[in-house]
Amino acid sequence: MGIPIEDETDSLSFFFCFPTACLVGCSPAVFRALQLGTTAIGIRTSEGVVLAVEKRLTSTLLIPSSVEKIMEIDDHLGCATSGLTSDARTLVEHARVECQNHRFTYNEAFPVESCTQSICDLSLKFGEDGDEDAGGMSRPFGVALLMAGWDTVEGPRLYHTDPSGTYIKCEAKAIGSAAEVAQSTLKEKYKPDMTFKEAEKLAVETLKQVMEEKITSTNVDIASVKPTFRLYPVEEVEEIIKELTS
Amino acid sequence: MSRWSPYDLNGGTCIAIGGEGYCIVAASTRLSTGFSILTADKSMILEVNDKCLIASAGFDGDRSQLHKVLTFRSENYEHFHKKPMSCPAMAQMLGNTLYYKRFFPYYTFNLCAGLDDQGRGCVYTYDAIGSHERVGYSCQGSGKDLVQPVLDNQLKAPSILELPPKVAVTSLSQAEAIETVKIAFSAASERDIYTGDAVEIFILTPEHGVQKEILPLRRD
């Protein structure tokens, strides 16, 4: 059967070993999209979870605030995306609806793992059969997500999802084009007892290290869940970048 | 002309009191129809898990079905979310489940009671179609009009007309609350023909989980 492989290019090697290797065969474009996607980093500490993404602004005419790579799903949950933006939007929309459904029925926050599971449930619903339930896709979702959230009982959580529908719980994770390099930096520098401030610094530092352009407050986005989701305003990002260089 | 009705009234009274660090749920065990007694030991209470109980008075057929549905959904929840349902979550779900049958209601008058995430007692009281609110104590069933004034007096409920609004926090100790419940049932069984035989008293605490006591009542 499949042998899980522990290495930095986890998404691709995973698939080659599993029977669902047909995923790779029938949609190589999807996996290419993941390899070329913008880098995103997530780090979990006991004080909260931090997400940092590069926006990769391809033109000075592009308005930075319109490039949304970190999205809020609910008060206690957000995610960073890497890959096809339209696919990311579909998954986030679905997660948002599931969260509100859960609040409506149970008057409580949707547990982070359950939300991640509900997103992954969509992943394998693709194919060519005509009789499948309406809305069946012709290809897998070409996007990997870093889900960051805060559970009422279990506390801060970080999960990584990929097109195969697998999700794993992480302490620190990098996805996107520079994932390999970034992940090895994280492995080196992450400590389980890190404070949130240290993790924030590490995330942005790592991003700075792997980004092609010079890091500025408009070409990265930072968000935290401690314990509610918050996207940092430009001024705060500016502060953090200044502290790095000093 | 008597018309067939899908509903029947099977009687019985239930009480719930929530305090700091405890919750008491009690219900009579007599099942009646018309002027007859069907049985003297039918439970009105569903133990969802060690943090939440549901007591339902009214029509036993609907109570039985409702309890099965809630058990099914709470077990599913536990499998999917890998944790037991909290009492406030069950309270919301019960309200939704009842409203789902808005145009052919479950003829049950419910109390959802237990311990919240902080270990404090919580009681939610319902009407037949799911309207609910969190309160410090409540009662439902055939003897409710006899029991409610006793509880109001003993638990010193602030008037709901007061401003600013005061939340009814039950300041009785666990032992005093249990005593009040026993007195209330003894009094109700004297005047309400549908309340009698015995009372099941469930006591929920964070330290000891669910404990059960049976208080016999008059059997006439």
GROMACS .gro file of C-alpha atoms in nm:
model
  466
    1MET     CA    1   0.000   0.000   0.000
    2GLY     CA    2   0.126   0.348   0.070
    3ILE     CA    3   0.434   0.429   0.270
    4PRO     CA    4   0.422   0.774   0.425
    5ILE     CA    5   0.749   0.948   0.350
    6GLU     CA    6   0.894   1.194   0.600
    7ASP     CA    7   1.059   1.463   0.398
    8GLU     CA    8   1.012   1.823   0.301
    9THR     CA    9   0.841   1.767  -0.033
   10ASP     CA   10   0.571   1.579   0.152
   11SER     CA   11   0.280   1.656  -0.081
   12LEU     CA   12   0.432   1.506  -0.393
   13SER     CA   13   0.608   1.200  -0.252
   14PHE     CA   14   0.296   1.111  -0.056
   15PHE     CA   15   0.096   1.079  -0.376
   16PHE     CA   16   0.346   0.876  -0.571
   17CYS     CA   17   0.329   0.604  -0.309
   18PHE     CA   18  -0.046   0.584  -0.270
   19PRO     CA   19  -0.305   0.413  -0.489
   20THR     CA   20  -0.453   0.757  -0.541
   21ALA     CA   21  -0.143   0.825  -0.749
   22CYS     CA   22  -0.399   0.862  -1.025
   23LEU     CA   23  -0.444   1.211  -0.881
   24VAL     CA   24  -0.099   1.297  -1.007
   25GLY     CA   25  -0.154   1.121  -1.338
   26CYS     CA   26  -0.475   1.287  -1.439
   27SER     CA   27  -0.397   1.636  -1.318
   28PRO     CA   28  -0.030   1.717  -1.326
   29ALA     CA   29  -0.128   2.079  -1.375
   30VAL     CA   30  -0.280   2.084  -1.030
   31PHE     CA   31   0.041   1.975  -0.867
   32ARG     CA   32   0.246   2.213  -1.073
   33ALA     CA   33   0.022   2.485  -0.934
   34LEU     CA   34   0.115   2.382  -0.582
   35GLN     CA   35   0.486   2.383  -0.657
   36LEU     CA   36   0.465   2.731  -0.802
   37GLY     CA   37   0.228   2.870  -0.539
   38THR     CA   38   0.333   3.158  -0.314
   39THR     CA   39   0.507   3.064   0.009
   40ALA     CA   40   0.309   3.058   0.332
   41ILE     CA   41   0.430   2.982   0.683
   42GLY     CA   42   0.239   2.883   0.996
   43ILE     CA   43   0.376   2.836   1.348
   44ARG     CA   44   0.182   2.719   1.655
   45THR     CA   45   0.272   2.814   2.012
   46SER     CA   46   0.085   2.777   2.338
   47GLU     CA   47   0.003   3.150   2.320
   48GLY     CA   48  -0.145   3.136   1.971
   49VAL     CA   49  -0.086   3.061   1.604
   50VAL     CA   50   0.083   3.293   1.353
   51LEU     CA   51   0.046   3.287   0.974
   52ALA     CA   52   0.270   3.475   0.733
   53VAL     CA   53   0.242   3.475   0.351
   54GLU     CA   54   0.425   3.635   0.063
   55LYS     CA   55   0.189   3.812  -0.173
   56ARG     CA   56   0.415   3.812  -0.479
   57LEU     CA   57   0.291   4.136  -0.640
   58THR     CA   58   0.374   4.097  -1.006
   59SER     CA   59   0.319   4.462  -1.096
   60THR     CA   60   0.329   4.801  -0.928
   61LEU     CA   61  -0.016   4.862  -1.078
   62LEU     CA   62  -0.156   4.573  -0.871
   63ILE     CA   63  -0.333   4.693  -0.553
   64PRO     CA   64  -0.176   4.496  -0.266
   65SER     CA   65  -0.482   4.491  -0.039
   66SER     CA   66  -0.680   4.312  -0.308
   67VAL     CA   67  -0.449   4.012  -0.300
   68GLU     CA   68  -0.607   3.795  -0.032
   69LYS     CA   69  -0.389   3.501   0.068
   70ILE     CA   70  -0.496   3.482   0.433
   71MET     CA   71  -0.869   3.453   0.487
   72GLU     CA   72  -1.084   3.456   0.796
   73ILE     CA   73  -1.315   3.158   0.831
   74ASP     CA   74  -1.469   3.240   1.169
   75ASP     CA   75  -1.380   3.436   1.483
   76HIS     CA   76  -1.155   3.156   1.603
   77LEU     CA   77  -1.030   3.025   1.266
   78GLY     CA   78  -0.837   3.152   0.967
   79CYS     CA   79  -0.626   3.005   0.689
   80ALA     CA   80  -0.335   3.081   0.461
   81THR     CA   81  -0.359   2.953   0.103
   82SER     CA   82  -0.103   2.856  -0.158
   83GLY     CA   83  -0.190   2.756  -0.513
   84LEU     CA   84  -0.491   2.836  -0.728
   85THR     CA   85  -0.666   3.130  -0.565
   86SER     CA   86  -1.009   3.048  -0.708
   87ASP     CA   87  -0.995   2.696  -0.562
   88ALA     CA   88  -0.888   2.844  -0.231
   89ARG     CA   89  -1.190   3.072  -0.230
   90THR     CA   90  -1.425   2.778  -0.290
   91LEU     CA   91  -1.282   2.583   0.001
   92VAL     CA   92  -1.285   2.881   0.237
   93GLU     CA   93  -1.647   2.960   0.143
   94HIS     CA   94  -1.740   2.602   0.225
   95ALA     CA   95  -1.557   2.619   0.558
   96ARG     CA   96  -1.730   2.947   0.645
   97VAL     CA   97  -2.071   2.795   0.580
   98GLU     CA   98  -1.990   2.484   0.785
   99CYS     CA   99  -1.877   2.703   1.076
  100GLN     CA  100  -2.199   2.901   1.076
  101ASN     CA  101  -2.406   2.585   1.044
  102HIS     CA  102  -2.232   2.448   1.349
  103ARG     CA  103  -2.292   2.769   1.547
  104PHE     CA  104  -2.657   2.762   1.448
  105THR     CA  105  -2.708   2.406   1.565
  106TYR     CA  106  -2.472   2.387   1.862
  107ASN     CA  107  -2.416   2.750   1.970
  108GLU     CA  108  -2.041   2.690   1.986
  109ALA     CA  109  -1.724   2.735   1.781
  110PHE     CA  110  -1.663   2.468   1.514
  111PRO     CA  111  -1.363   2.262   1.631
  112VAL     CA  112  -1.057   2.331   1.413
  113GLU     CA  113  -0.992   1.967   1.326
  114SER     CA  114  -1.355   1.908   1.231
  115CYS     CA  115  -1.347   2.212   1.002
  116THR     CA  116  -1.028   2.088   0.842
  117GLN     CA  117  -1.190   1.746   0.795
  118SER     CA  118  -1.496   1.903   0.632
  119ILE     CA  119  -1.274   2.086   0.382
  120CYS     CA  120  -1.083   1.765   0.305
  121ASP     CA  121  -1.412   1.583   0.246
  122LEU     CA  122  -1.451   1.797  -0.069
  123SER     CA  123  -1.112   1.710  -0.206
  124LEU     CA  124  -1.185   1.373  -0.362
  125LYS     CA  125  -1.516   1.469  -0.519
  126PHE     CA  126  -1.389   1.496  -0.874
  127GLY     CA  127  -1.405   1.274  -1.182
  128GLU     CA  128  -1.573   1.203  -1.509
  129ASP     CA  129  -1.887   1.012  -1.410
  130GLY     CA  130  -2.195   1.193  -1.535
  131ASP     CA  131  -2.427   1.062  -1.264
  132GLU     CA  132  -2.233   1.202  -0.971
  133ASP     CA  133  -2.405   1.454  -0.747
  134ALA     CA  134  -2.445   1.790  -0.917
  135GLY     CA  135  -2.143   2.015  -0.901
  136GLY     CA  136  -1.887   1.738  -0.934
  137MET     CA  137  -1.555   1.884  -1.043
  138SER     CA  138  -1.342   1.763  -1.329
  139ARG     CA  139  -1.015   1.808  -1.144
  140PRO     CA  140  -0.882   1.814  -0.788
  141PHE     CA  141  -0.849   2.141  -0.596
  142GLY     CA  142  -0.510   2.290  -0.673
  143VAL     CA  143  -0.452   2.446  -0.335
  144ALA     CA  144  -0.286   2.368  -0.004
  145LEU     CA  145  -0.411   2.534   0.312
  146LEU     CA  146  -0.265   2.612   0.651
  147MET     CA  147  -0.560   2.617   0.892
  148ALA     CA  148  -0.492   2.814   1.209
  149GLY     CA  149  -0.744   2.817   1.491
  150TRP     CA  150  -0.813   2.811   1.861
  151ASP     CA  151  -1.030   2.536   2.017
  152THR     CA  152  -1.213   2.611   2.342
  153VAL     CA  153  -1.073   2.300   2.511
  154GLU     CA  154  -0.762   2.197   2.318
  155GLY     CA  155  -0.626   2.548   2.256
  156PRO     CA  156  -0.424   2.668   1.953
  157ARG     CA  157  -0.408   2.436   1.651
  158LEU     CA  158  -0.239   2.435   1.311
  159TYR     CA  159  -0.333   2.194   1.031
  160HIS     CA  160  -0.201   2.150   0.678
  161THR     CA  161  -0.430   2.026   0.398
  162ASP     CA  162  -0.342   1.925   0.043
  163PRO     CA  163  -0.531   1.823  -0.275
  164SER     CA  164  -0.537   1.453  -0.183
  165GLY     CA  165  -0.769   1.532   0.107
  166THR     CA  166  -0.509   1.445   0.370
  167TYR     CA  167  -0.458   1.675   0.663
  168ILE     CA  168  -0.191   1.671   0.929
  169LYS     CA  169  -0.157   1.856   1.256
  170CYS     CA  170   0.163   2.062   1.273
  171GLU     CA  171   0.369   2.269   1.511
  172ALA     CA  172   0.525   2.461   1.223
  173LYS     CA  173   0.476   2.429   0.846
  174ALA     CA  174   0.582   2.599   0.525
  175ILE     CA  175   0.399   2.553   0.193
  176GLY     CA  176   0.446   2.690  -0.159
  177SER     CA  177   0.740   2.736  -0.390
  178ALA     CA  178   1.001   2.787  -0.119
  179ALA     CA  179   0.858   2.523   0.113
  180GLU     CA  180   1.168   2.304   0.115
  181VAL     CA  181   1.409   2.574   0.228
  182ALA     CA  182   1.161   2.736   0.465
  183GLN     CA  183   1.065   2.405   0.626
  184SER     CA  184   1.429   2.318   0.701
  185THR     CA  185   1.478   2.661   0.862
  186LEU     CA  186   1.167   2.606   1.071
  187LYS     CA  187   1.288   2.261   1.174
  188GLU     CA  188   1.615   2.413   1.289
  189LYS     CA  189   1.479   2.711   1.477
  190TYR     CA  190   1.138   2.599   1.612
  191LYS     CA  191   1.118   2.529   1.987
  192PRO     CA  192   0.805   2.383   2.153
  193ASP     CA  193   0.815   2.645   2.430
  194MET     CA  194   0.851   2.945   2.198
  195THR     CA  195   0.664   3.258   2.290
  196PHE     CA  196   0.425   3.404   2.039
  197LYS     CA  197   0.653   3.702   1.974
  198GLU     CA  198   0.944   3.467   1.896
  199ALA     CA  199   0.728   3.263   1.659
  200GLU     CA  200   0.606   3.577   1.484
  201LYS     CA  201   0.967   3.687   1.434
  202LEU     CA  202   1.071   3.343   1.309
  203ALA     CA  203   0.786   3.327   1.058
  204VAL     CA  204   0.864   3.667   0.908
  205GLU     CA  205   1.240   3.607   0.916
  206THR     CA  206   1.200   3.278   0.730
  207LEU     CA  207   0.973   3.445   0.475
  208LYS     CA  208   1.229   3.722   0.427
  209GLN     CA  209   1.500   3.462   0.374
  210VAL     CA  210   1.313   3.273   0.098
  211MET     CA  211   1.135   3.559  -0.080
  212GLU     CA  212   1.278   3.670  -0.411
  213GLU     CA  213   1.184   4.036  -0.375
  214LYS     CA  214   1.286   4.247  -0.080
  215ILE     CA  215   1.032   4.214   0.203
  216THR     CA  216   0.808   4.519   0.257
  217SER     CA  217   0.491   4.580   0.457
  218THR     CA  218   0.282   4.561   0.139
  219ASN     CA  219   0.413   4.242  -0.014
  220VAL     CA  220   0.350   4.019   0.289
  221ASP     CA  221   0.047   3.948   0.505
  222ILE     CA  222   0.058   3.840   0.869
  223ALA     CA  223  -0.228   3.711   1.082
  224SER     CA  224  -0.266   3.558   1.425
  225VAL     CA  225  -0.519   3.356   1.621
  226LYS     CA  226  -0.475   3.437   1.991
  227PRO     CA  227  -0.748   3.342   2.063
  228THR     CA  228  -0.941   3.526   1.791
  229PHE     CA  229  -0.837   3.565   1.429
  230ARG     CA  230  -0.681   3.900   1.335
  231LEU     CA  231  -0.517   4.016   1.015
  232TYR     CA  232  -0.239   4.265   1.095
  233PRO     CA  233  -0.278   4.618   0.957
  234VAL     CA  234   0.002   4.752   0.735
  235GLU     CA  235   0.151   4.964   1.016
  236GLU     CA  236   0.196   4.663   1.240
  237VAL     CA  237   0.361   4.462   0.961
  238GLU     CA  238   0.592   4.761   0.903
  239GLU     CA  239   0.689   4.755   1.274
  240ILE     CA  240   0.775   4.387   1.266
  241ILE     CA  241   0.985   4.417   0.952
  242LYS     CA  242   1.171   4.715   1.101
  243GLU     CA  243   1.251   4.512   1.414
  244LEU     CA  244   1.393   4.236   1.197
  245THR     CA  245   1.639   4.454   1.014
  246SER     CA  246   1.753   4.640   1.328
  247MET     CA  247  -6.799   1.384   1.886
  248SER     CA  248  -6.453   1.258   1.988
  249ARG     CA  249  -6.186   1.281   1.720
  250TRP     CA  250  -5.872   1.069   1.710
  251SER     CA  251  -5.570   1.263   1.836
  252PRO     CA  252  -5.210   1.173   1.766
  253TYR     CA  253  -5.123   1.304   2.111
  254ASP     CA  254  -5.195   1.193   2.470
  255LEU     CA  255  -5.106   1.343   2.804
  256ASN     CA  256  -4.909   1.103   3.021
  257GLY     CA  257  -4.851   1.336   3.317
  258GLY     CA  258  -4.553   1.371   3.546
  259THR     CA  259  -4.352   1.662   3.678
  260CYS     CA  260  -3.984   1.747   3.644
  261ILE     CA  261  -3.758   2.000   3.816
  262ALA     CA  262  -3.403   2.118   3.751
  263ILE     CA  263  -3.188   2.342   3.972
  264GLY     CA  264  -2.841   2.467   3.876
  265GLY     CA  265  -2.596   2.607   4.130
  266GLU     CA  266  -2.225   2.677   4.170
  267GLY     CA  267  -2.059   2.343   4.109
  268TYR     CA  268  -2.372   2.124   4.100
  269CYS     CA  269  -2.687   2.056   3.904
  270ILE     CA  270  -2.994   1.865   4.019
  271VAL     CA  271  -3.249   1.713   3.783
  272ALA     CA  272  -3.550   1.532   3.926
  273ALA     CA  273  -3.860   1.379   3.768
  274SER     CA  274  -4.155   1.175   3.889
  275THR     CA  275  -4.187   0.820   3.761
  276ARG     CA  276  -4.563   0.777   3.727
  277LEU     CA  277  -4.697   0.719   3.373
  278SER     CA  278  -5.074   0.783   3.341
  279THR     CA  279  -5.345   0.812   3.081
  280GLY     CA  280  -5.681   0.967   3.160
  281PHE     CA  281  -5.762   0.859   3.518
  282SER     CA  282  -5.557   0.538   3.502
  283ILE     CA  283  -5.201   0.460   3.590
  284LEU     CA  284  -5.001   0.281   3.321
  285THR     CA  285  -4.692   0.219   3.533
  286ALA     CA  286  -4.524   0.345   3.849
  287ASP     CA  287  -4.164   0.342   3.728
  288LYS     CA  288  -4.116   0.510   3.393
  289SER     CA  289  -3.813   0.737   3.366
  290MET     CA  290  -3.860   1.082   3.215
  291ILE     CA  291  -3.489   1.160   3.211
  292LEU     CA  292  -3.229   1.100   2.939
  293GLU     CA  293  -2.866   1.083   3.046
  294VAL     CA  294  -2.685   1.224   2.741
  295ASN     CA  295  -2.341   1.215   2.903
  296ASP     CA  296  -2.194   1.294   3.243
  297LYS     CA  297  -2.235   1.668   3.183
  298CYS     CA  298  -2.587   1.685   3.045
  299LEU     CA  299  -2.934   1.546   3.120
  300ILE     CA  300  -3.268   1.602   2.949
  301ALA     CA  301  -3.599   1.574   3.133
  302SER     CA  302  -3.919   1.576   2.925
  303ALA     CA  303  -4.280   1.594   3.043
  304GLY     CA  304  -4.593   1.558   2.831
  305PHE     CA  305  -4.660   1.283   2.580
  306ASP     CA  306  -4.455   0.971   2.638
  307GLY     CA  307  -4.461   0.858   2.274
  308ASP     CA  308  -4.297   1.180   2.159
  309ARG     CA  309  -4.063   1.181   2.460
  310SER     CA  310  -3.939   0.834   2.369
  311GLN     CA  311  -3.876   0.934   2.005
  312LEU     CA  312  -3.716   1.266   2.095
  313HIS     CA  313  -3.478   1.097   2.338
  314LYS     CA  314  -3.376   0.844   2.074
  315VAL     CA  315  -3.311   1.120   1.818
  316LEU     CA  316  -3.104   1.319   2.068
  317THR     CA  317  -2.902   1.012   2.166
  318PHE     CA  318  -2.830   0.939   1.800
  319ARG     CA  319  -2.718   1.291   1.730
  320SER     CA  320  -2.508   1.324   2.043
  321GLU     CA  321  -2.328   0.997   1.970
  322ASN     CA  322  -2.262   1.112   1.613
  323TYR     CA  323  -2.127   1.438   1.747
  324GLU     CA  324  -1.891   1.250   1.978
  325HIS     CA  325  -1.762   1.036   1.694
  326PHE     CA  326  -1.711   1.328   1.455
  327HIS     CA  327  -1.568   1.586   1.693
  328LYS     CA  328  -1.388   1.341   1.926
  329LYS     CA  329  -1.532   1.502   2.236
  330PRO     CA  330  -1.865   1.475   2.425
  331MET     CA  331  -2.134   1.738   2.363
  332SER     CA  332  -2.132   2.019   2.614
  333CYS     CA  333  -2.460   2.108   2.786
  334PRO     CA  334  -2.495   2.447   2.606
  335ALA     CA  335  -2.437   2.274   2.271
  336MET     CA  336  -2.704   2.015   2.350
  337ALA     CA  337  -2.936   2.294   2.460
  338GLN     CA  338  -2.906   2.468   2.123
  339MET     CA  339  -2.944   2.140   1.935
  340LEU     CA  340  -3.255   2.045   2.130
  341GLY     CA  341  -3.410   2.381   2.045
  342ASN     CA  342  -3.337   2.327   1.675
  343THR     CA  343  -3.466   1.969   1.681
  344LEU     CA  344  -3.795   2.082   1.833
  345TYR     CA  345  -3.841   2.368   1.586
  346TYR     CA  346  -3.778   2.132   1.296
  347LYS     CA  347  -4.119   1.983   1.378
  348ARG     CA  348  -4.284   2.322   1.413
  349PHE     CA  349  -4.595   2.208   1.221
  350PHE     CA  350  -4.640   1.871   1.393
  351PRO     CA  351  -4.460   1.925   1.724
  352TYR     CA  352  -4.305   1.687   1.970
  353TYR     CA  353  -4.556   1.716   2.254
  354THR     CA  354  -4.287   1.740   2.516
  355PHE     CA  355  -4.204   2.014   2.763
  356ASN     CA  356  -3.833   1.987   2.820
  357LEU     CA  357  -3.559   2.081   3.060
  358CYS     CA  358  -3.198   2.051   2.949
  359ALA     CA  359  -2.967   2.068   3.248
  360GLY     CA  360  -2.610   1.993   3.343
  361LEU     CA  361  -2.271   2.150   3.393
  362ASP     CA  362  -2.123   2.409   3.158
  363ASP     CA  363  -1.756   2.429   3.060
  364GLN     CA  364  -1.675   2.622   3.380
  365GLY     CA  365  -1.832   2.352   3.599
  366ARG     CA  366  -2.131   2.571   3.694
  367GLY     CA  367  -2.482   2.428   3.687
  368CYS     CA  368  -2.689   2.533   3.388
  369VAL     CA  369  -3.057   2.480   3.323
  370TYR     CA  370  -3.240   2.551   2.997
  371THR     CA  371  -3.618   2.548   2.986
  372TYR     CA  372  -3.823   2.493   2.667
  373ASP     CA  373  -4.168   2.508   2.520
  374ALA     CA  374  -4.290   2.241   2.277
  375ILE     CA  375  -4.149   2.410   1.969
  376GLY     CA  376  -3.800   2.486   2.089
  377SER     CA  377  -3.815   2.835   2.237
  378HIS     CA  378  -3.559   2.822   2.517
  379GLU     CA  379  -3.361   3.028   2.763
  380ARG     CA  380  -3.097   2.962   3.024
  381VAL     CA  381  -3.225   2.996   3.379
  382GLY     CA  382  -3.108   2.910   3.731
  383TYR     CA  383  -3.393   2.666   3.792
  384SER     CA  384  -3.717   2.552   3.630
  385CYS     CA  385  -3.996   2.297   3.633
  386GLN     CA  386  -4.223   2.141   3.371
  387GLY     CA  387  -4.514   1.897   3.356
  388SER     CA  388  -4.854   1.841   3.514
  389GLY     CA  389  -4.745   1.965   3.858
  390LYS     CA  390  -4.554   2.267   3.733
  391ASP     CA  391  -4.806   2.525   3.859
  392LEU     CA  392  -4.786   2.373   4.207
  393VAL     CA  393  -4.407   2.351   4.213
  394GLN     CA  394  -4.303   2.680   4.046
  395PRO     CA  395  -4.415   2.912   4.333
  396VAL     CA  396  -4.236   2.688   4.586
  397LEU     CA  397  -3.912   2.713   4.388
  398ASP     CA  398  -3.950   3.090   4.340
  399ASN     CA  399  -3.993   3.134   4.712
  400GLN     CA  400  -3.709   2.904   4.823
  401LEU     CA  401  -3.458   2.999   4.556
  402LYS     CA  402  -3.535   3.369   4.602
  403ALA     CA  403  -3.579   3.458   4.239
  404PRO     CA  404  -3.548   3.829   4.167
  405SER     CA  405  -3.854   3.979   4.001
  406ILE     CA  406  -3.825   3.973   3.623
  407LEU     CA  407  -3.962   4.328   3.621
  408GLU     CA  408  -3.664   4.473   3.808
  409LEU     CA  409  -3.421   4.705   3.636
  410PRO     CA  410  -3.133   4.653   3.585
  411PRO     CA  411  -3.222   4.291   3.507
  412LYS     CA  412  -3.089   4.048   3.763
  413VAL     CA  413  -2.985   3.698   3.658
  414ALA     CA  414  -3.138   3.424   3.872
  415VAL     CA  415  -2.829   3.266   4.022
  416THR     CA  416  -2.916   2.996   4.267
  417SER     CA  417  -2.719   3.058   4.582
  418LEU     CA  418  -2.837   2.749   4.770
  419SER     CA  419  -2.592   2.480   4.869
  420GLN     CA  420  -2.624   2.140   4.704
  421ALA     CA  421  -2.781   1.982   5.012
  422GLU     CA  422  -3.034   2.263   5.051
  423ALA     CA  423  -3.127   2.239   4.686
  424ILE     CA  424  -3.187   1.863   4.711
  425GLU     CA  425  -3.404   1.919   5.019
  426THR     CA  426  -3.608   2.181   4.831
  427VAL     CA  427  -3.662   1.940   4.543
  428LYS     CA  428  -3.785   1.667   4.777
  429ILE     CA  429  -4.023   1.901   4.955
  430ALA     CA  430  -4.156   2.035   4.624
  431PHE     CA  431  -4.233   1.686   4.495
  432SER     CA  432  -4.395   1.576   4.820
  433ALA     CA  433  -4.620   1.880   4.807
  434ALA     CA  434  -4.704   1.837   4.438
  435SER     CA  435  -4.796   1.469   4.482
  436GLU     CA  436  -5.057   1.567   4.743
  437ARG     CA  437  -5.258   1.773   4.497
  438ASP     CA  438  -5.162   1.658   4.145
  439ILE     CA  439  -5.302   1.313   4.062
  440TYR     CA  440  -5.045   1.257   3.789
  441THR     CA  441  -4.745   1.308   4.019
  442GLY     CA  442  -4.664   1.026   4.256
  443ASP     CA  443  -4.514   0.677   4.305
  444ALA     CA  444  -4.147   0.789   4.311
  445VAL     CA  445  -3.902   1.061   4.211
  446GLU     CA  446  -3.570   1.000   4.035
  447ILE     CA  447  -3.317   1.257   4.153
  448PHE     CA  448  -2.995   1.298   3.949
  449ILE     CA  449  -2.712   1.500   4.100
  450LEU     CA  450  -2.432   1.618   3.868
  451THR     CA  451  -2.103   1.746   3.999
  452PRO     CA  452  -1.765   1.792   3.829
  453GLU     CA  453  -1.595   1.573   4.095
  454HIS     CA  454  -1.838   1.282   4.115
  455GLY     CA  455  -2.011   1.284   3.778
  456VAL     CA  456  -2.370   1.157   3.788
  457GLN     CA  457  -2.520   1.029   4.114
  458LYS     CA  458  -2.875   0.902   4.143
  459GLU     CA  459  -3.122   0.888   4.430
  460ILE     CA  460  -3.480   0.759   4.443
  461LEU     CA  461  -3.738   0.922   4.668
  462PRO     CA  462  -4.060   0.722   4.713
  463LEU     CA  463  -4.387   0.919   4.699
  464ARG     CA  464  -4.744   0.828   4.782
  465ARG     CA  465  -4.877   0.559   4.550
  466ASP     CA  466  -5.246   0.663   4.545
   0.00000   0.00000   0.00000
